[in-house]
């Protein structure tokens, strides 16, 4: 049993989606238990797999026993780096699933089973991208993820989300096609699709990296992945897609999809092309860091200009993607930049999850969409607002939370590699985040402006009954229901825990990096 | 000019073709205003990549990758090859005689992915048409701006 954990992570949500498709369409009560149990199985398998990796090193799994490198097997590979990401994906999707529980009284819609099918398929795709050991399988799983996310964006009832989903689809497909093209060039030159195999071939012959085909392949793969992760000039699809999608969709899409794409980029750099070889052969790495600096600055500026909570968070994601891309490309000898990137992938997934869950709760139960309407939030939803504050502090980078430590490692990498503009952008962006969040805290804590003005409003996609037409006072405390509050608080607690235990986690990540380097030297 | 043609274009004919087709697709994705035309461009874009992969599989004088029965049966023509099972050593097969099947298999998957994407895209287009009554992108965007400023 225990040797099948890598497959179980993927198959549990896939099977769950099948169950919902078979039974959930007729009886909607099946949907939620099926989703939760499937994701719980994945979480269990991911934790068990991480323990295996911690004790016995990387785990290779061949689907149906077809061993590579014939080119037909499906290899799954879990190492120290991605086993942690698998756990985070499982946790975040589980939190998002709990958030979507409907209270007994609330009306059920036709779309419910379809939503959960797409939700689970998205989880399958994300797990698959993370664990797949084959460059072409990653393409297929990227498309599985993308197709389900288009559906999850478009499933809302507003008119805008369809157009947002259409634009997302166009950008996403072009990005995935570029990735496929890059993989094609790799196959053309090396005759293999298996990541380890490609790595071995590239490492055996140092001149290969200098050939035009390999360089083209690398650039195509990068451009494709950058489109998928919304690096600044390619970010156009992200804000609309994530802010107009329903709260339940946004709670899984926003934290995970971009982060997993960043992981694919790091994976390509570390365990396909090889970091040492890349540093020797790629002389435009500093340009990518510049691109990241621009992304950080642009994302922060756009965030300052936003008036809506979710739009602002989306712009912050764009800035965070800049952090991670820049960190991966710093090329400092101690590898602190890339360590920081990998740690930040985990941290940012949880931060974004916490903030989007809280923002979703505000939109759904208070009808608050705009920043100015957040006034009096602390009196209305003290606990949910506390969760939001912890998420905000993590984004700013205040010490006990994980955001501080990831920035610490990234800045250390920046200093050791002498990329001062990157360091400056990172610190500047933290200041901008501080301004942004303290403005929100101020409005939420001291703001006297009543929410009354748009209480009957148009609110979010599925707002509950609200009747707060009160003026100044008295403010009624109306926490979101427990199933929405608990995920926010768990995410907030995890942010602090991840920060406190950053030492062992970073140690674990670094053993993964060293292991891949060892594969290089052994050939 | 002629030498450029002979040295650069002719030996890499398939690459030039795929790049040209791909750019036609990309141009239409970017420049066309009609959503369906954009999707047609997207399909052309994806198909160009299929073309590249399939052209990689081609070998001079090779045939389709279905192993001929004589080769498989080898000397043991007394019993049909199906009954042999996988236990006997396989006869040596000269790979130069067959086109590389792997790119074809990959592209079969990519075609499926492309069809699924196109299906989702067309469904979205239909919903957009239902909501806005038009498929011209600028009109859709104008109508979105005119919507009430809420989410």
XYZ file of C-alpha atoms in Angstrom:
674
model
C 0.000 0.000 0.000
C 2.538 2.541 1.126
C 4.464 2.333 -2.144
C 1.363 3.505 -3.994
C 1.036 6.838 -2.198
C 2.268 8.904 -5.167
C -0.515 7.494 -7.329
C -3.064 7.730 -4.541
C -2.590 11.483 -4.253
C -3.701 11.855 -7.860
C -6.261 9.114 -8.061
C -8.292 9.994 -4.969
C -9.616 13.324 -6.343
C -9.992 11.822 -9.804
C -12.131 9.057 -8.360
C -14.027 11.607 -6.300
C -14.838 13.554 -9.452
C -16.084 10.345 -11.041
C -18.298 9.565 -8.054
C -19.811 13.038 -8.171
C -20.335 12.678 -11.911
C -22.120 9.369 -11.427
C -24.184 10.030 -8.326
C -23.843 13.684 -7.448
C -25.779 14.913 -10.462
C -28.878 13.174 -9.162
C -28.364 13.699 -5.469
C -26.488 16.851 -4.612
C -25.832 15.694 -1.076
C -23.139 13.330 -2.380
C -20.976 16.170 -3.688
C -19.517 17.639 -0.570
C -18.671 14.443 1.350
C -17.088 13.008 -1.805
C -14.986 16.142 -2.293
C -13.880 16.365 1.303
C -13.036 12.699 1.663
C -11.142 12.615 -1.649
C -9.043 15.596 -0.633
C -8.533 14.165 2.843
C -7.172 10.962 1.297
C -4.845 13.070 -0.834
C -3.685 15.004 2.195
C -3.034 11.812 4.105
C -1.113 10.310 1.184
C 0.869 13.524 0.697
C 1.908 13.614 4.350
C 2.845 9.931 4.287
C 4.818 10.493 1.075
C 6.674 13.406 2.616
C 7.630 11.195 5.545
C 8.914 8.563 3.125
C 10.943 11.199 1.314
C 12.306 12.541 4.585
C 13.546 9.134 5.648
C 14.431 7.436 2.385
C 15.156 10.143 -0.163
C 13.272 10.758 -3.441
C 10.500 8.344 -4.344
C 9.989 7.212 -7.924
C 6.738 5.650 -8.979
C 5.972 4.136 -12.347
C 2.323 3.953 -13.272
C 1.374 0.347 -14.014
C 5.033 -0.634 -13.758
C 6.062 0.737 -17.164
C 9.603 1.762 -16.438
C 11.194 4.688 -18.154
C 12.974 5.698 -20.299
C 11.131 4.055 -23.167
C 9.080 7.201 -23.419
C 5.773 5.517 -22.786
C 5.752 5.170 -19.012
C 4.174 7.643 -16.667
C 6.663 8.446 -13.984
C 5.768 10.191 -10.770
C 8.636 11.534 -8.720
C 8.459 12.998 -5.251
C 11.506 14.664 -3.767
C 12.087 16.899 -0.793
C 10.938 19.960 -2.717
C 7.656 18.897 -4.209
C 6.478 16.665 -1.367
C 6.027 19.799 0.750
C 4.180 21.532 -2.059
C 1.860 18.526 -2.371
C 0.908 18.871 1.281
C 0.259 22.584 0.859
C -1.907 21.980 -2.224
C -3.926 19.394 -0.329
C -4.329 21.681 2.687
C -5.319 24.731 0.670
C -7.803 22.855 -1.493
C -9.275 21.196 1.582
C -9.713 24.603 3.231
C -11.341 25.944 0.072
C -13.650 22.917 -0.045
C -14.702 23.405 3.568
C -15.348 27.055 2.793
C -17.853 26.086 0.092
C -20.099 24.097 2.459
C -23.580 25.456 2.101
C -25.611 26.043 5.199
C -28.678 23.884 5.441
C -31.118 26.644 4.641
C -29.332 28.030 1.634
C -30.742 27.112 -1.708
C -28.868 24.620 -3.787
C -28.181 25.335 -7.396
C -27.983 23.268 -10.522
C -24.314 24.072 -10.759
C -23.255 22.511 -7.453
C -22.152 19.079 -8.737
C -20.373 20.637 -11.718
C -18.545 22.974 -9.402
C -17.256 20.116 -7.285
C -16.279 18.033 -10.318
C -14.225 20.937 -11.652
C -12.837 21.579 -8.192
C -11.558 18.026 -7.851
C -10.215 17.932 -11.407
C -8.329 21.132 -10.661
C -6.835 19.433 -7.618
C -5.863 16.417 -9.781
C -4.143 18.726 -12.238
C -2.268 20.620 -9.557
C -1.094 17.460 -7.790
C -0.138 16.013 -11.146
C 1.906 18.993 -12.297
C 3.774 18.916 -9.035
C 4.557 15.232 -8.968
C 4.900 14.308 -12.665
C 8.361 13.270 -13.748
C 7.837 13.674 -17.457
C 7.886 16.934 -19.374
C 4.999 16.014 -21.666
C 2.823 14.763 -18.824
C 3.334 18.125 -17.201
C 1.880 19.740 -20.336
C -1.191 17.519 -20.233
C -1.713 18.188 -16.546
C -1.198 21.923 -17.051
C -4.064 21.752 -19.517
C -6.199 19.675 -17.127
C -5.642 22.367 -14.530
C -6.298 25.148 -17.000
C -9.498 23.656 -18.418
C -10.971 23.161 -14.977
C -9.958 26.647 -13.924
C -11.681 28.177 -16.968
C -14.790 26.341 -15.871
C -14.415 27.436 -12.268
C -14.043 31.066 -13.315
C -17.007 30.948 -15.680
C -19.316 29.121 -13.258
C -20.225 32.345 -11.440
C -23.466 34.033 -12.225
C -22.104 37.440 -13.183
C -21.705 38.412 -16.815
C -18.150 39.565 -16.321
C -16.767 36.217 -15.305
C -17.531 34.671 -18.702
C -15.499 37.306 -20.500
C -12.749 36.993 -17.893
C -12.737 33.233 -18.435
C -12.544 33.707 -22.209
C -9.496 35.946 -21.941
C -7.956 33.556 -19.448
C -8.538 30.722 -21.890
C -6.859 32.522 -24.777
C -3.808 33.474 -22.713
C -3.642 30.107 -20.997
C -3.792 28.136 -24.226
C -1.128 30.245 -25.895
C 1.079 29.797 -22.820
C 0.594 26.045 -22.723
C 1.284 25.835 -26.460
C 4.601 27.597 -25.983
C 5.464 25.134 -23.257
C 4.576 22.257 -25.579
C 6.758 23.770 -28.275
C 9.679 23.969 -25.864
C 9.219 20.336 -24.908
C 9.146 19.536 -28.621
C 12.533 21.158 -29.124
C 13.928 19.204 -26.173
C 12.622 15.988 -27.644
C 13.959 16.935 -31.047
C 17.454 17.396 -29.701
C 17.645 14.822 -26.921
C 15.112 12.174 -27.863
C 13.655 11.943 -24.386
C 10.773 13.387 -22.457
C 11.605 12.063 -19.032
C 12.919 14.865 -16.855
C 15.638 12.846 -15.146
C 16.661 11.354 -18.442
C 16.906 14.771 -20.067
C 18.930 15.953 -17.119
C 21.301 13.018 -17.441
C 21.791 13.544 -21.172
C 22.325 17.273 -20.788
C 24.759 16.723 -17.975
C 26.786 14.084 -19.751
C 27.557 16.442 -22.616
C 28.297 19.955 -21.482
C 28.231 21.370 -24.991
C 24.551 20.527 -25.473
C 23.460 23.469 -23.384
C 25.129 25.770 -25.809
C 23.217 24.507 -28.831
C 20.531 26.578 -30.407
C 17.838 23.922 -30.017
C 18.291 23.618 -26.249
C 18.410 27.359 -25.768
C 15.257 27.782 -27.850
C 13.570 25.016 -25.898
C 14.435 26.678 -22.612
C 13.152 30.064 -23.729
C 9.892 28.629 -25.091
C 9.286 26.703 -21.881
C 9.987 29.800 -19.826
C 7.675 32.023 -21.854
C 4.908 29.434 -21.655
C 5.249 29.045 -17.907
C 5.504 32.787 -17.394
C 2.189 33.243 -19.164
C 0.691 30.623 -16.885
C 2.034 32.282 -13.749
C 1.142 35.832 -14.845
C 4.605 37.347 -14.730
C 4.169 41.059 -15.229
C 3.843 41.772 -18.946
C 1.878 38.527 -19.345
C -0.416 39.102 -16.381
C -3.438 40.534 -18.211
C -5.781 37.642 -17.555
C -5.249 37.313 -13.829
C -7.032 40.198 -12.047
C -10.373 39.780 -13.801
C -10.350 36.000 -13.759
C -9.695 35.754 -10.039
C -11.751 38.663 -8.801
C -14.927 37.954 -10.806
C -14.970 34.222 -10.130
C -17.124 32.979 -7.232
C -15.525 33.033 -3.779
C -15.226 29.259 -3.600
C -13.377 29.094 -6.927
C -11.112 32.010 -6.127
C -10.133 30.370 -2.844
C -8.510 27.478 -4.700
C -7.468 29.189 -7.964
C -5.694 32.234 -6.612
C -3.457 30.519 -4.062
C -2.470 27.514 -6.103
C -2.425 27.889 -9.875
C 0.243 30.586 -10.144
C 2.339 29.036 -7.376
C 2.372 25.628 -9.017
C 3.473 27.270 -12.273
C 6.345 28.904 -10.427
C 7.234 25.476 -9.131
C 7.265 24.119 -12.696
C 9.734 26.845 -13.651
C 11.986 26.027 -10.699
C 11.679 22.340 -11.487
C 12.718 22.956 -15.087
C 15.692 24.982 -13.907
C 16.804 22.671 -11.123
C 16.043 19.151 -12.176
C 15.803 19.337 -15.969
C 18.329 21.872 -17.188
C 20.463 21.831 -14.039
C 21.300 24.936 -12.055
C 25.062 24.791 -12.480
C 24.855 24.322 -16.220
C 22.311 27.088 -16.508
C 24.499 29.499 -14.610
C 27.394 28.652 -16.867
C 25.473 28.950 -20.102
C 22.705 31.439 -19.583
C 24.138 34.923 -19.541
C 20.809 36.732 -19.436
C 19.793 35.638 -15.948
C 20.162 39.183 -14.658
C 17.642 40.325 -17.283
C 15.085 37.944 -15.801
C 15.795 39.419 -12.377
C 15.120 42.818 -13.907
C 11.871 41.518 -15.325
C 10.999 40.332 -11.835
C 11.876 43.753 -10.411
C 9.538 45.359 -12.931
C 6.836 42.839 -12.023
C 7.233 43.600 -8.316
C 7.068 47.362 -8.847
C 4.187 47.165 -11.311
C 2.203 44.741 -9.160
C 2.621 46.959 -6.097
C 1.674 50.103 -8.027
C -1.420 48.461 -9.487
C -2.388 47.230 -6.029
C -2.217 50.780 -4.723
C -4.615 51.926 -7.408
C -7.304 49.323 -6.708
C -10.528 50.089 -4.905
C -11.804 46.536 -4.587
C -10.514 44.025 -2.061
C -10.130 41.081 -4.415
C -8.659 43.151 -7.255
C -6.060 44.467 -4.840
C -5.185 40.949 -3.701
C -4.849 39.892 -7.353
C -2.359 42.685 -7.990
C -0.435 41.530 -4.946
C -0.246 38.057 -6.479
C 1.405 39.623 -9.530
C 3.987 41.265 -7.274
C 4.536 38.014 -5.387
C 5.146 36.158 -8.646
C 7.842 38.742 -9.262
C 9.443 37.883 -5.906
C 9.550 34.213 -6.742
C 10.799 34.515 -10.322
C 13.475 36.962 -9.246
C 14.549 34.751 -6.372
C 14.881 31.728 -8.625
C 17.090 33.628 -11.050
C 19.383 35.348 -8.559
C 22.096 32.757 -9.066
C 23.854 33.380 -5.775
C 26.442 30.736 -4.896
C 24.761 29.772 -1.618
C 21.466 29.048 -3.435
C 19.583 31.175 -0.918
C 17.582 32.863 -3.642
C 16.121 29.648 -4.961
C 15.620 28.333 -1.418
C 13.688 31.497 -0.664
C 11.625 31.012 -3.812
C 10.698 27.461 -2.879
C 9.840 28.453 0.673
C 7.889 31.427 -0.623
C 5.832 29.170 -2.914
C 4.581 27.362 0.186
C 4.193 30.544 2.209
C 2.475 32.500 -0.521
C 0.004 29.706 -1.254
C -1.106 29.804 2.381
C -1.077 33.617 2.596
C -3.160 34.033 -0.540
C -5.462 31.284 0.647
C -5.984 33.034 3.975
C -6.630 36.422 2.378
C -8.942 35.139 -0.348
C -10.937 33.029 2.120
C -11.355 36.067 4.367
C -12.202 38.337 1.440
C -14.661 35.720 0.220
C -16.295 35.675 3.647
C -16.571 39.477 3.658
C -18.103 39.490 0.195
C -20.497 36.679 0.885
C -21.813 37.558 4.330
C -21.348 41.303 4.473
C -21.632 42.117 0.804
C -18.381 44.037 1.054
C -16.464 44.288 -2.164
C -14.820 47.677 -2.009
C -12.095 48.747 0.375
C -14.067 51.709 1.663
C -16.950 49.488 2.695
C -14.804 47.545 5.115
C -15.412 50.087 7.869
C -16.437 48.663 11.186
C -15.304 45.231 10.092
C -13.624 44.483 13.388
C -16.833 45.018 15.231
C -18.865 42.916 12.834
C -16.522 40.014 12.211
C -13.775 40.190 14.812
C -12.458 36.671 14.241
C -12.539 36.672 10.448
C -10.972 40.132 10.478
C -8.209 38.819 12.717
C -7.515 36.098 10.170
C -7.363 38.740 7.455
C -4.961 40.809 9.557
C -2.619 37.854 10.062
C -2.692 37.201 6.311
C -1.942 40.863 5.692
C 0.925 40.849 8.180
C 2.338 37.771 6.445
C 2.223 39.532 3.060
C 3.925 42.564 4.571
C 6.487 40.301 6.228
C 6.101 40.787 9.943
C 8.367 38.425 11.928
C 6.359 35.631 13.476
C 4.657 34.892 10.157
C 6.204 32.987 7.264
C 6.227 36.063 5.022
C 9.087 37.510 7.010
C 11.285 34.444 6.656
C 10.704 33.976 2.947
C 11.602 37.613 2.357
C 14.611 37.147 4.601
C 15.924 34.284 2.460
C 15.144 36.095 -0.778
C 16.906 39.235 0.409
C 19.863 37.196 1.597
C 20.097 35.687 -1.893
C 19.816 39.147 -3.413
C 22.607 40.524 -1.263
C 24.903 37.578 -1.857
C 24.448 37.848 -5.601
C 24.722 41.633 -5.569
C 21.312 42.231 -7.143
C 20.643 45.422 -5.232
C 17.687 46.548 -7.289
C 15.929 43.312 -6.531
C 16.566 43.808 -2.826
C 15.322 47.377 -3.088
C 12.201 46.288 -4.961
C 11.503 43.637 -2.349
C 11.794 46.077 0.514
C 9.894 48.772 -1.362
C 7.113 46.345 -2.132
C 6.937 45.386 1.550
C 6.478 49.058 2.358
C 3.739 49.356 -0.242
C 2.062 46.276 1.246
C 2.317 47.845 4.664
C 0.643 50.995 3.360
C -2.068 48.961 1.656
C -2.889 46.756 4.597
C -2.630 49.397 7.261
C -5.039 51.480 5.213
C -7.430 48.536 5.289
C -6.838 47.968 8.993
C -7.518 51.615 9.625
C -10.759 51.578 7.673
C -11.803 48.315 9.280
C -10.932 49.360 12.776
C -11.679 53.057 12.993
C -13.828 53.649 9.945
C -17.181 55.170 10.873
C -18.652 54.965 7.445
C -21.607 52.629 7.660
C -21.994 49.796 5.215
C -25.619 50.762 4.896
C -25.145 52.520 1.580
C -25.113 49.311 -0.341
C -26.501 46.811 2.052
C -29.136 45.763 -0.410
C -26.464 45.696 -2.889
C -25.595 43.583 -5.520
C -22.918 42.014 -3.414
C -21.166 38.930 -4.506
C -22.255 36.002 -6.537
C -24.179 34.366 -3.757
C -24.699 36.636 -0.818
C -26.725 35.484 2.083
C -29.569 37.448 3.557
C -28.347 40.661 5.066
C -30.349 43.420 6.539
C -27.748 45.726 7.973
C -29.283 49.027 7.132
C -28.029 50.454 10.388
C -26.345 53.795 10.378
C -23.565 54.619 12.794
C -24.346 52.206 15.573
C -25.104 49.806 17.065
C -23.082 47.339 15.059
C -24.294 43.790 15.280
C -21.650 41.164 15.418
C -22.215 38.811 12.529
C -19.362 36.369 12.166
C -19.489 34.216 9.067
C -20.767 30.701 9.699
C -18.349 28.267 11.278
C -17.480 26.454 8.041
C -16.205 29.694 6.551
C -14.581 30.999 9.705
C -12.630 27.864 10.525
C -10.684 27.709 7.208
C -9.681 31.365 7.586
C -8.412 30.767 11.099
C -6.652 27.523 10.186
C -4.911 29.255 7.289
C -3.887 32.094 9.581
C -2.577 29.653 12.179
C -0.624 27.780 9.493
C 0.995 31.047 8.414
C 2.376 31.497 11.900
C 3.346 27.825 12.252
C 5.119 27.817 8.890
C 6.999 30.885 10.058
C 7.980 29.431 13.422
C 9.138 26.149 11.908
C 10.907 27.757 8.966
C 14.249 26.304 10.074
C 13.515 22.598 9.564
C 11.402 23.292 6.442
C 14.173 25.258 4.775
C 16.643 22.575 5.823
C 14.424 19.975 4.135
C 14.162 22.043 0.953
C 17.901 22.496 0.853
C 18.556 18.774 1.158
C 16.326 18.431 -1.916
C 18.378 20.990 -3.800
C 21.626 19.281 -2.816
C 20.262 15.886 -3.847
C 19.524 17.183 -7.325
C 23.002 18.618 -7.471
C 24.335 15.185 -6.529
C 22.493 13.601 -9.407
C 24.370 16.041 -11.587
C 27.777 15.078 -10.317
C 27.090 11.349 -10.420
C 25.883 11.595 -13.977
C 19.759 34.915 -51.912
C 19.745 31.535 -53.564
C 22.328 30.227 -51.140
C 20.251 31.467 -48.230
C 17.321 29.646 -49.706
C 19.287 26.471 -50.219
C 21.159 26.467 -46.938
C 18.649 27.871 -44.513
C 15.157 27.316 -45.800
C 15.205 24.034 -47.663
C 16.891 21.837 -45.012
C 14.634 23.202 -42.304
C 11.523 23.363 -44.409
C 9.214 21.977 -41.733
C 10.368 24.559 -39.207
C 9.706 27.455 -41.552
C 6.258 26.155 -42.380
C 5.264 25.661 -38.772
C 6.543 29.070 -37.750
C 4.606 30.766 -40.545
C 1.391 28.903 -39.715
C 1.832 29.551 -36.028
C 2.332 33.264 -36.586
C -0.797 33.411 -38.735
C -2.689 31.887 -35.838
C -1.135 34.184 -33.271
C -1.817 37.222 -35.431
C -5.447 36.319 -35.687
C -5.680 35.738 -31.919
C -4.244 39.174 -31.296
C -5.658 41.242 -34.119
C -9.123 39.867 -34.814
C -12.018 41.474 -33.053
C -14.507 38.671 -33.396
C -14.284 36.060 -30.654
C -14.900 33.130 -32.992
C -12.158 34.348 -35.313
C -9.864 34.507 -32.329
C -10.678 30.891 -31.575
C -10.004 29.891 -35.162
C -6.631 31.587 -34.822
C -6.014 29.731 -31.586
C -6.745 26.429 -33.293
C -4.369 27.273 -36.136
C -1.757 28.171 -33.543
C -2.122 24.818 -31.807
C -2.224 22.892 -35.049
C 1.098 24.385 -36.136
C 2.710 22.747 -33.123
C 1.133 19.407 -33.998
C 2.658 19.810 -37.432
C 6.113 20.366 -35.952
C 5.915 17.254 -33.803
C 4.592 15.083 -36.594
C 7.295 16.304 -38.937
C 9.879 15.208 -36.360
C 8.738 11.640 -36.744
C 9.401 11.484 -40.467
C 12.313 9.404 -41.755
C 13.440 9.048 -45.316
C 11.997 5.883 -46.812
C 10.338 4.778 -43.593
C 6.892 3.336 -43.308
C 4.166 3.522 -40.706
C 5.223 2.135 -37.333
C 3.324 -1.125 -37.585
C 5.754 -3.998 -37.430
C 5.401 -6.315 -40.399
C 4.106 -9.766 -39.612
C 7.066 -11.602 -41.149
C 9.428 -9.717 -38.921
C 7.472 -10.532 -35.829
C 6.818 -14.129 -36.726
C 10.474 -14.545 -37.617
C 11.403 -18.128 -38.213
C 8.620 -19.503 -36.089
C 6.054 -19.454 -38.866
C 4.562 -22.718 -37.723
C 2.516 -20.989 -35.045
C 0.894 -17.580 -35.229
C 2.776 -14.772 -33.493
C -0.087 -14.095 -31.144
C 0.331 -17.449 -29.483
C 3.998 -16.945 -28.779
C 3.456 -14.781 -25.770
C 6.082 -12.349 -24.617
C 8.528 -14.944 -23.413
C 10.596 -15.524 -26.518
C 13.265 -13.004 -27.377
C 11.908 -10.423 -29.759
C 13.426 -10.412 -33.225
C 15.696 -7.527 -34.017
C 13.729 -4.717 -35.606
C 15.488 -2.084 -37.615
C 14.068 1.223 -36.346
C 15.198 3.054 -39.477
C 12.450 1.360 -41.405
C 9.663 2.838 -39.317
C 8.547 6.355 -38.592
C 8.937 7.334 -34.960
C 5.578 6.591 -33.316
C 6.155 8.572 -30.141
C 5.519 12.083 -31.541
C 2.320 10.786 -33.119
C 1.152 9.415 -29.797
C 2.012 12.660 -28.057
C 0.126 14.650 -30.634
C -2.896 12.422 -30.305
C -2.990 13.548 -26.689
C -2.361 17.151 -27.676
C -5.208 16.981 -30.204
C -7.540 15.746 -27.480
C -6.417 18.595 -25.248
C -6.946 21.040 -28.114
C -10.443 19.731 -28.808
C -11.352 20.054 -25.142
C -10.023 23.598 -25.039
C -11.947 24.523 -28.165
C -15.098 22.987 -26.721
C -14.810 25.007 -23.525
C -14.000 28.114 -25.532
C -17.030 27.709 -27.795
C -19.282 27.143 -24.790
C -17.943 30.345 -23.264
C -18.493 32.184 -26.533
C -22.077 30.995 -26.562
C -22.605 32.252 -23.022
C -21.037 35.588 -23.898
C -23.336 35.873 -26.900
C -26.329 35.090 -24.721
C -25.334 37.727 -22.175
C -24.205 40.494 -24.473
C -25.849 39.779 -27.793
C -22.639 40.203 -29.726
C -19.373 38.460 -30.459
C -17.346 41.553 -31.291
C -14.825 42.009 -28.541
C -14.889 45.811 -28.441
C -18.674 45.838 -28.099
C -18.525 43.232 -25.330
C -15.950 45.296 -23.472
C -18.026 48.450 -23.924
C -21.091 46.698 -22.543
C -19.089 45.416 -19.587
C -18.004 48.952 -18.785
C -21.631 50.004 -18.904
C -22.591 47.357 -16.353
C -23.183 48.574 -12.851
C -19.895 49.042 -11.131
C -20.171 46.063 -8.889
C -18.848 42.569 -8.981
